[in-house]
Amino acid sequence: PAYSEQRNVKISGEVNFSGSYAMDNKNYRLSDLVKAAGGLSSLAYAKGARLQRKLTEEEKKQREVAMKAAQIQLYEESMRSDKRFDMAKADSIQSLKMDLGDTYPVAINLEKAMQNPKSVDDVLLREGDELQVPQFSNTVKISGDVMYPISINYEKGKSLKYYIKRAGGYADRAHKSRVYAVYMNGAVEQLGRRSSKSIQPGCEIVVPSKPQRTKMSTAEMMTIGTSTASIATMIATLVNIFK
């Protein structure tokens, strides 16, 4: 009755003994795995540690259903629109989105988990999980729609404006109100224009681009103009008839 199959988890990076470890109880947590691996090394950056988790069969089905629903909605919108729509291109993009692999990152705070074992921050592990502990990184990467994507030294207390300026400023199509940061532990947070506390060592600041607007051709503009003129003529005729 007490039999249960052996379940393994992995730990890699800046720990004393990286490798695969068996979970010896059902409440096996982050702190238990770090302890089994002999603790963190002197170069470890606990705040940047991230957890890679394998998708279960149920999660794979849920992701596929969500992607299919998004694809159907895209097709319906294209059918209601008069704009030209490349179905083959949309299908290829959708296929790429669905082929995301069998793992996904789980945002954790290993520093708090080690300080408070068995707390909410000390996440429960499941079979196939891999804890990755990086070295401390004193740089910030700026990418996306900026003049010169670059990595620069982290400066404590400096705002988003400071980092964007070091990348040459925003490019023409930059979506300034949608800038976000991707942290080493896998978490993502939208940044305000004067954000400073949200920018951490090792994070990446991403500046997305505004969608490109399709300009109407001369023929389309002439068609709209002709239709408008025809409607105006019809209204004037009806007004004269009912005088």
mmCIF file of C-alpha atoms in Angstrom:
data_model
loop_
_atom_site.group_PDB
_atom_site.id
_atom_site.type_symbol
_atom_site.label_atom_id
_atom_site.label_comp_id
_atom_site.label_asym_id
_atom_site.label_seq_id
_atom_site.Cartn_x
_atom_site.Cartn_y
_atom_site.Cartn_z
ATOM 1 C CA PRO A 1 0.000 0.000 0.000
ATOM 2 C CA ALA A 2 2.859 2.397 0.717
ATOM 3 C CA TYR A 3 4.563 1.761 -2.640
ATOM 4 C CA SER A 4 5.171 4.745 -4.965
ATOM 5 C CA GLU A 5 7.274 5.080 -8.103
ATOM 6 C CA GLN A 6 10.543 6.974 -7.836
ATOM 7 C CA ARG A 7 10.259 10.553 -9.064
ATOM 8 C CA ASN A 8 13.332 12.558 -10.031
ATOM 9 C CA VAL A 9 14.132 16.268 -10.272
ATOM 10 C CA LYS A 10 17.279 18.008 -11.508
ATOM 11 C CA ILE A 11 19.404 20.910 -10.356
ATOM 12 C CA SER A 12 22.109 22.628 -12.412
ATOM 13 C CA GLY A 13 24.305 25.713 -12.368
ATOM 14 C CA GLU A 14 25.914 27.259 -9.300
ATOM 15 C CA VAL A 15 25.411 24.516 -6.697
ATOM 16 C CA ASN A 16 27.980 22.265 -5.066
ATOM 17 C CA PHE A 17 26.678 18.987 -6.515
ATOM 18 C CA SER A 18 24.519 19.397 -9.603
ATOM 19 C CA GLY A 19 22.622 16.407 -10.972
ATOM 20 C CA SER A 20 19.442 14.378 -10.649
ATOM 21 C CA TYR A 21 17.864 13.677 -7.249
ATOM 22 C CA ALA A 22 14.999 11.458 -6.130
ATOM 23 C CA MET A 23 12.114 13.107 -4.288
ATOM 24 C CA ASP A 24 11.824 11.200 -1.022
ATOM 25 C CA ASN A 25 8.392 12.599 -0.061
ATOM 26 C CA LYS A 26 5.278 14.125 -1.611
ATOM 27 C CA ASN A 27 6.041 17.577 -0.189
ATOM 28 C CA TYR A 28 9.482 17.917 -1.783
ATOM 29 C CA ARG A 29 10.297 21.605 -2.249
ATOM 30 C CA LEU A 30 12.934 23.948 -3.679
ATOM 31 C CA SER A 31 14.809 24.184 -0.377
ATOM 32 C CA ASP A 32 14.940 20.358 -0.120
ATOM 33 C CA LEU A 33 16.547 20.084 -3.558
ATOM 34 C CA VAL A 34 19.154 22.779 -2.831
ATOM 35 C CA LYS A 35 19.977 21.076 0.469
ATOM 36 C CA ALA A 36 20.388 17.697 -1.275
ATOM 37 C CA ALA A 37 22.768 19.339 -3.766
ATOM 38 C CA GLY A 38 25.028 20.582 -0.966
ATOM 39 C CA GLY A 39 23.800 24.169 -1.051
ATOM 40 C CA LEU A 40 24.546 27.077 -3.378
ATOM 41 C CA SER A 41 28.070 27.941 -4.501
ATOM 42 C CA SER A 42 29.756 31.267 -3.665
ATOM 43 C CA LEU A 43 28.987 32.528 -7.211
ATOM 44 C CA ALA A 44 25.273 31.698 -7.155
ATOM 45 C CA TYR A 45 22.628 34.365 -7.777
ATOM 46 C CA ALA A 46 19.614 32.922 -5.937
ATOM 47 C CA LYS A 47 17.296 35.759 -6.972
ATOM 48 C CA GLY A 48 17.834 34.868 -10.649
ATOM 49 C CA ALA A 49 17.191 31.118 -10.302
ATOM 50 C CA ARG A 50 14.466 29.702 -12.491
ATOM 51 C CA LEU A 51 12.477 26.482 -12.610
ATOM 52 C CA GLN A 52 11.861 24.585 -15.864
ATOM 53 C CA ARG A 53 8.748 22.411 -15.686
ATOM 54 C CA LYS A 54 7.560 19.689 -18.041
ATOM 55 C CA LEU A 55 4.076 19.895 -19.484
ATOM 56 C CA THR A 56 1.677 17.149 -18.480
ATOM 57 C CA GLU A 57 -0.512 15.538 -21.147
ATOM 58 C CA GLU A 58 -3.484 17.543 -19.832
ATOM 59 C CA GLU A 59 -1.539 20.817 -20.091
ATOM 60 C CA LYS A 60 -0.507 19.978 -23.666
ATOM 61 C CA LYS A 61 -4.167 19.449 -24.612
ATOM 62 C CA GLN A 62 -5.186 22.730 -22.959
ATOM 63 C CA ARG A 63 -2.474 24.638 -24.851
ATOM 64 C CA GLU A 64 -3.521 23.072 -28.158
ATOM 65 C CA VAL A 65 -7.198 23.971 -27.563
ATOM 66 C CA ALA A 66 -6.247 27.583 -26.710
ATOM 67 C CA MET A 67 -4.126 27.892 -29.865
ATOM 68 C CA LYS A 68 -6.886 26.456 -32.057
ATOM 69 C CA ALA A 69 -9.421 28.870 -30.556
ATOM 70 C CA ALA A 70 -7.092 31.798 -31.328
ATOM 71 C CA GLN A 71 -6.656 30.525 -34.894
ATOM 72 C CA ILE A 72 -10.428 30.272 -35.449
ATOM 73 C CA GLN A 73 -10.915 33.802 -34.130
ATOM 74 C CA LEU A 74 -8.227 35.063 -36.536
ATOM 75 C CA TYR A 75 -9.967 33.400 -39.484
ATOM 76 C CA GLU A 76 -13.359 34.841 -38.494
ATOM 77 C CA GLU A 77 -11.912 38.346 -38.261
ATOM 78 C CA SER A 78 -10.295 37.980 -41.683
ATOM 79 C CA MET A 79 -13.595 36.844 -43.229
ATOM 80 C CA ARG A 80 -15.388 39.898 -41.822
ATOM 81 C CA SER A 81 -12.678 42.196 -43.158
ATOM 82 C CA ASP A 82 -12.228 43.345 -46.756
ATOM 83 C CA LYS A 83 -8.438 43.404 -46.370
ATOM 84 C CA ARG A 84 -6.312 40.783 -48.060
ATOM 85 C CA PHE A 85 -5.321 37.984 -45.668
ATOM 86 C CA ASP A 86 -2.637 35.347 -46.237
ATOM 87 C CA MET A 87 -4.104 32.140 -44.780
ATOM 88 C CA ALA A 88 -0.968 30.080 -45.502
ATOM 89 C CA LYS A 89 1.235 32.560 -43.661
ATOM 90 C CA ALA A 90 -1.156 32.648 -40.696
ATOM 91 C CA ASP A 91 -1.126 28.835 -40.535
ATOM 92 C CA SER A 92 2.677 28.692 -40.555
ATOM 93 C CA ILE A 93 2.899 31.265 -37.736
ATOM 94 C CA GLN A 94 0.307 29.334 -35.737
ATOM 95 C CA SER A 95 2.293 26.107 -36.205
ATOM 96 C CA LEU A 96 5.407 27.803 -34.860
ATOM 97 C CA LYS A 97 3.476 29.019 -31.812
ATOM 98 C CA MET A 98 2.214 25.512 -31.119
ATOM 99 C CA ASP A 99 5.712 24.007 -31.395
ATOM 100 C CA LEU A 100 6.928 25.535 -28.125
ATOM 101 C CA GLY A 101 8.517 22.384 -26.710
ATOM 102 C CA ASP A 102 7.529 20.314 -23.711
ATOM 103 C CA THR A 103 8.766 22.634 -20.946
ATOM 104 C CA TYR A 104 7.921 26.092 -19.646
ATOM 105 C CA PRO A 105 9.534 28.405 -17.060
ATOM 106 C CA VAL A 106 8.059 28.847 -13.589
ATOM 107 C CA ALA A 107 8.883 32.202 -11.969
ATOM 108 C CA ILE A 108 10.255 31.583 -8.474
ATOM 109 C CA ASN A 109 12.114 33.444 -5.737
ATOM 110 C CA LEU A 110 14.764 31.005 -4.525
ATOM 111 C CA GLU A 111 16.246 33.605 -2.187
ATOM 112 C CA LYS A 112 12.995 33.830 -0.179
ATOM 113 C CA ALA A 113 12.471 30.066 -0.421
ATOM 114 C CA MET A 114 15.858 29.447 1.226
ATOM 115 C CA GLN A 115 15.190 32.050 3.911
ATOM 116 C CA ASN A 116 11.716 30.644 4.711
ATOM 117 C CA PRO A 117 11.572 26.862 4.081
ATOM 118 C CA LYS A 118 8.078 25.354 3.728
ATOM 119 C CA SER A 119 6.613 28.826 3.057
ATOM 120 C CA VAL A 120 4.557 29.896 0.011
ATOM 121 C CA ASP A 121 7.771 30.922 -1.778
ATOM 122 C CA ASP A 122 9.227 27.431 -1.262
ATOM 123 C CA VAL A 123 7.480 25.938 -4.303
ATOM 124 C CA LEU A 124 6.434 22.277 -4.348
ATOM 125 C CA LEU A 125 8.282 20.316 -7.028
ATOM 126 C CA ARG A 126 6.955 17.673 -9.363
ATOM 127 C CA GLU A 127 8.615 14.968 -11.457
ATOM 128 C CA GLY A 128 10.821 16.263 -14.285
ATOM 129 C CA ASP A 129 11.379 19.744 -12.781
ATOM 130 C CA GLU A 130 14.819 21.296 -13.252
ATOM 131 C CA LEU A 131 16.116 24.093 -11.043
ATOM 132 C CA GLN A 132 18.681 26.309 -12.806
ATOM 133 C CA VAL A 133 20.864 28.531 -10.609
ATOM 134 C CA PRO A 134 22.858 31.144 -12.576
ATOM 135 C CA GLN A 135 25.879 33.248 -11.701
ATOM 136 C CA PHE A 136 25.332 36.858 -10.723
ATOM 137 C CA SER A 137 25.089 39.092 -13.804
ATOM 138 C CA ASN A 138 25.782 42.808 -13.460
ATOM 139 C CA THR A 139 24.413 43.759 -16.882
ATOM 140 C CA VAL A 140 21.077 44.827 -18.324
ATOM 141 C CA LYS A 141 20.150 43.993 -21.918
ATOM 142 C CA ILE A 142 18.080 46.448 -23.995
ATOM 143 C CA SER A 143 16.445 44.937 -27.072
ATOM 144 C CA GLY A 144 13.560 45.504 -29.454
ATOM 145 C CA ASP A 145 12.671 48.762 -31.202
ATOM 146 C CA VAL A 146 15.595 50.894 -30.041
ATOM 147 C CA MET A 147 18.273 52.556 -32.142
ATOM 148 C CA TYR A 148 21.102 50.285 -30.950
ATOM 149 C CA PRO A 149 20.235 47.097 -28.987
ATOM 150 C CA ILE A 150 22.971 46.619 -26.394
ATOM 151 C CA SER A 151 23.948 45.196 -22.984
ATOM 152 C CA ILE A 152 25.266 47.675 -20.416
ATOM 153 C CA ASN A 153 26.281 47.664 -16.753
ATOM 154 C CA TYR A 154 23.468 47.713 -14.207
ATOM 155 C CA GLU A 155 23.249 50.999 -12.286
ATOM 156 C CA LYS A 156 21.219 50.828 -9.077
ATOM 157 C CA GLY A 157 18.388 53.359 -8.905
ATOM 158 C CA LYS A 158 18.554 54.349 -12.588
ATOM 159 C CA SER A 159 15.229 54.703 -14.412
ATOM 160 C CA LEU A 160 14.012 53.183 -17.673
ATOM 161 C CA LYS A 161 14.804 56.474 -19.401
ATOM 162 C CA TYR A 162 18.491 56.094 -18.478
ATOM 163 C CA TYR A 163 18.778 52.639 -20.088
ATOM 164 C CA ILE A 164 16.817 53.577 -23.231
ATOM 165 C CA LYS A 165 19.083 56.591 -23.689
ATOM 166 C CA ARG A 166 22.162 54.314 -23.524
ATOM 167 C CA ALA A 167 20.648 52.269 -26.381
ATOM 168 C CA GLY A 168 20.406 55.371 -28.594
ATOM 169 C CA GLY A 169 16.781 56.133 -27.726
ATOM 170 C CA TYR A 170 13.528 54.766 -29.106
ATOM 171 C CA ALA A 171 13.238 53.871 -32.798
ATOM 172 C CA ASP A 172 10.420 55.215 -35.001
ATOM 173 C CA ARG A 173 7.898 52.418 -34.364
ATOM 174 C CA ALA A 174 8.627 51.878 -30.650
ATOM 175 C CA HIS A 175 5.556 51.194 -28.491
ATOM 176 C CA LYS A 176 6.720 53.280 -25.516
ATOM 177 C CA SER A 177 3.763 52.479 -23.249
ATOM 178 C CA ARG A 178 4.237 48.701 -23.627
ATOM 179 C CA VAL A 179 7.894 48.336 -22.582
ATOM 180 C CA TYR A 180 8.471 45.327 -20.302
ATOM 181 C CA ALA A 181 11.283 43.554 -18.450
ATOM 182 C CA VAL A 182 12.124 39.844 -18.525
ATOM 183 C CA TYR A 183 13.904 38.787 -15.337
ATOM 184 C CA MET A 184 16.436 35.993 -14.924
ATOM 185 C CA ASN A 185 13.952 33.916 -12.913
ATOM 186 C CA GLY A 186 11.468 33.918 -15.822
ATOM 187 C CA ALA A 187 9.077 36.572 -14.505
ATOM 188 C CA VAL A 188 7.871 39.376 -16.795
ATOM 189 C CA GLU A 189 6.728 42.858 -15.710
ATOM 190 C CA GLN A 190 5.558 45.923 -17.606
ATOM 191 C CA LEU A 191 7.700 48.986 -16.931
ATOM 192 C CA GLY A 192 6.612 52.559 -16.379
ATOM 193 C CA ARG A 193 8.615 55.337 -18.012
ATOM 194 C CA ARG A 194 10.233 56.245 -14.699
ATOM 195 C CA SER A 195 10.640 52.709 -13.359
ATOM 196 C CA SER A 196 13.801 52.120 -11.351
ATOM 197 C CA LYS A 197 13.013 49.512 -8.688
ATOM 198 C CA SER A 198 11.640 47.137 -11.341
ATOM 199 C CA ILE A 199 14.944 47.073 -13.231
ATOM 200 C CA GLN A 200 17.188 44.387 -11.742
ATOM 201 C CA PRO A 201 20.650 42.986 -12.545
ATOM 202 C CA GLY A 202 20.556 40.439 -15.360
ATOM 203 C CA CYS A 203 17.143 41.465 -16.699
ATOM 204 C CA GLU A 204 16.269 42.262 -20.315
ATOM 205 C CA ILE A 205 14.336 45.409 -21.232
ATOM 206 C CA VAL A 206 12.202 44.757 -24.316
ATOM 207 C CA VAL A 207 10.726 47.574 -26.420
ATOM 208 C CA PRO A 208 7.947 46.167 -28.655
ATOM 209 C CA SER A 209 7.017 47.676 -32.029
ATOM 210 C CA LYS A 210 3.699 49.212 -32.972
ATOM 211 C CA PRO A 211 1.798 47.199 -35.612
ATOM 212 C CA GLN A 212 2.449 48.416 -39.125
ATOM 213 C CA ARG A 213 -0.589 50.039 -40.673
ATOM 214 C CA THR A 214 -1.454 49.070 -44.229
ATOM 215 C CA LYS A 215 -1.981 52.141 -46.372
ATOM 216 C CA MET A 216 -4.852 52.146 -48.835
ATOM 217 C CA SER A 217 -3.932 52.002 -52.485
ATOM 218 C CA THR A 218 -4.998 54.735 -54.936
ATOM 219 C CA ALA A 219 -7.604 52.398 -56.422
ATOM 220 C CA GLU A 220 -9.128 51.722 -52.976
ATOM 221 C CA MET A 221 -9.269 55.445 -52.203
ATOM 222 C CA MET A 222 -10.948 56.150 -55.555
ATOM 223 C CA THR A 223 -13.493 53.375 -54.897
ATOM 224 C CA ILE A 224 -14.365 54.863 -51.500
ATOM 225 C CA GLY A 225 -14.642 58.336 -53.063
ATOM 226 C CA THR A 226 -16.922 57.070 -55.851
ATOM 227 C CA SER A 227 -19.147 55.199 -53.367
ATOM 228 C CA THR A 228 -19.452 58.297 -51.162
ATOM 229 C CA ALA A 229 -20.390 60.449 -54.148
ATOM 230 C CA SER A 230 -23.026 57.904 -55.263
ATOM 231 C CA ILE A 231 -24.598 57.836 -51.795
ATOM 232 C CA ALA A 232 -24.663 61.643 -51.663
ATOM 233 C CA THR A 233 -26.373 61.788 -55.087
ATOM 234 C CA MET A 234 -28.972 59.217 -54.004
ATOM 235 C CA ILE A 235 -29.771 61.156 -50.799
ATOM 236 C CA ALA A 236 -30.153 64.404 -52.771
ATOM 237 C CA THR A 237 -32.519 62.679 -55.245
ATOM 238 C CA LEU A 238 -34.675 61.284 -52.437
ATOM 239 C CA VAL A 239 -34.872 64.692 -50.767
ATOM 240 C CA ASN A 240 -36.125 66.245 -54.041
ATOM 241 C CA ILE A 241 -38.722 63.531 -54.497
ATOM 242 C CA PHE A 242 -40.239 63.944 -51.031
ATOM 243 C CA LYS A 243 -40.328 67.775 -51.072
#
